[in-house]
Amino acid sequence: MVVLKNLHQELARFRVRVLAAGAFVLFCFGLLVARLVWLQIVQHDNLAERAESNRIAVVPIVPNRGLIKDRHGVVLASNYSAYTLEINPAKVIDMDATIEQLGQFIDIQPRDKRRFKRLLEEAKHTDSLPIRTKLTDEEVARFTAQRFRFPGVEIKARLFRSYPLGDIGSHLIGYIGRINQAEKKAMDDWEEEDLANYRGTEYIGKLGLEQAYERELHGITGFEQVETSAGGRAVRRLDHRPPTPGNTLNLSIDIKLQALVEQLFGERRGALVAIDPRNGEVLAFVSKPTFDPNLFVDGIDADSWRELNEDIDKPLLNRALRGTYPPGSTFKPLMAMAALTSGKRGPHVVIQDNLVYSFGGRSFGSPEADRPGPKDMRAAIVSSSNVYFYDLANLMGVDLIHQELSPFGLGSRTDIDLQGEVTGVLPSTEWKRRRFNQKWYAGETISLGIGQGYNNFTMLQLANAYATVASGGQRFKPRLVREIEDVARHEQRRIASDAREPLPLKAADVGVILNAMNGVTLEGTSRQVFMGATYQSGGKTGTAQAVGLRAGERYSAIKADERKRDHSLYVAFAPLEQPTVALAVIVENAGWGSAAAAPIARRVFDYLLTGTYPSEEDIAKTQLGQTFAPIGTPRRAADVPLPGQAASAPATPASAASAASAASTAAAASTPARGASR
């Protein structure tokens, strides 16, 4: 059978199909062209930049951290370069298995694993984290031979902080540590320029001068632009800007004096601050016990942290800056100064001291060693009369005492160049109302006169107050850093202590106080300590209760408990004619001020004024509170090496250039209770 087709109709259909197919092909080509235009023209700059960034890596180069030196150039904080084994968590599939295999070639201790786990929890997922630091050359060679087995694991050269003198001056120097999450969050509020300068930085100052002068010590971060392969390996360096090392801090501290004082304390707790009253420079800033800041550089292990944190002696507490204590009888010369400046009592007014002062039906007593008799202001200070100052406090009242003594810096921050200073307490009626929502009772004023009651100050405040008295009213902000050295520009910037408006003290009034304090060293409670001294000084002993006594309880009932014994204090200045040093020292739970605190002050003055260093026998006896005047043959201070000097540093301190070069090469390749007196 023959089938007839409509050729015209078939041809029309064919044409429609061809047109449809052609339109579809043209549409597809149009999409390709449009995409090509989008990628090659519209997005060209963006994609070219991204492609270039995949080919080129910009690696930050962390600057060499600035040095810290004492006033004579002794290095207290430096840097060295060492190799670390690091893991990038984003590139490792099975972390536990990888660490286990690494242990076959590198010695990885359980503490290293615990620290790495803690860092892993705190850090961003893409951060490269150290599992072992300070690798030996042999360990580096072993790992390098097996590197192909460990993707995401590499060896880097990093800078480490070193504190060559160990625990000497640890509270004032401080330490650095890895930046934690709280610090990272705080850094988000920084200016963009400052934040950019910390790219690549993993460690930051945590305490002391390392924290207070972080920006000066950090330096300026450099960068290296390197061409990388598809596998991320560096091929060649394209551009380079070297980092600028941090500035050097030159301190006012004499580290040999600092070490001597710390040695004299022995195993006892306490603090000492010595200030030059002529300019506010701090000569010694001691808090005992101390700690080794090197423990924190590499991340302190849990056992060491627990030992420090749970130690009953609180070695991490900066007692000079944050420890507040009742001043005891060291407050009496300041009370006398307040009486003179306010006009409430003249120096020749005589008070009959019968060893008991009655007020409001209550009797306030005196120490057993006190002697009765008529006493003017000088005699009251020399003999440390409680009754004289009970009566003076009652005469003046709490608010006048506060008004006259607050300008000396008591009860307020001195604004020393350290963070974390506490205020202490110089009470007033307003203070008690604000603190306890209670009114002030007249009976509470009596004990203020002998430095008890609510009075609580730091040794820094007391030293600063007596520096003001010794200088005749000149006031300064105490400073630890006297000079900042820009190592890049070879310039030195002197940091002068900020002078405050001087107090309008009368020379005659100041003379009364200084003469009375000199009498303490000649005929008073510290005469045995300063026997044979070749210079004249002034001082005042103090004994302050660590705990209060219950009604009817005698001190002998609690003295068996060492931590309930009275604190030993001493404030002093020297030489008498033109004082160049004023200090305050406390030895916790050590008893009478003349027995423990004053002997330390004597040896500080001998060092600074005569250039002598106590004998080994004298140091050993002083540590036990068994000396007054120095014993044995003193040595020339210049001939005595620093005690506690580290035998050898972990590595040779790196120069700014060599440490930065090592880092860039690796980056391209990969408080006591208030309480008595005297």
PDB file of N, CA and C in Angstrom, residues 421 520 522 577:
ATOM      1  N   GLU A 421      46.788  48.053  91.212  1.00  0.00           N
ATOM      2  CA  GLU A 421      47.007  48.644  92.536  1.00  0.00           C
ATOM      3  C   GLU A 421      45.684  48.821  93.267  1.00  0.00           C
ATOM      4  N   VAL A 520      64.321  57.942 117.040  1.00  0.00           N
ATOM      5  CA  VAL A 520      63.958  56.525 117.130  1.00  0.00           C
ATOM      6  C   VAL A 520      65.179  55.646 116.882  1.00  0.00           C
ATOM      7  N   LEU A 522      68.329  56.561 117.371  1.00  0.00           N
ATOM      8  CA  LEU A 522      69.416  56.861 118.308  1.00  0.00           C
ATOM      9  C   LEU A 522      69.103  56.427 119.736  1.00  0.00           C
ATOM     10  N   GLU A 577      70.110  64.493 106.482  1.00  0.00           N
ATOM     11  CA  GLU A 577      70.249  65.855 105.985  1.00  0.00           C
ATOM     12  C   GLU A 577      69.517  66.053 104.651  1.00  0.00           C
TER      13      GLU A 577
END
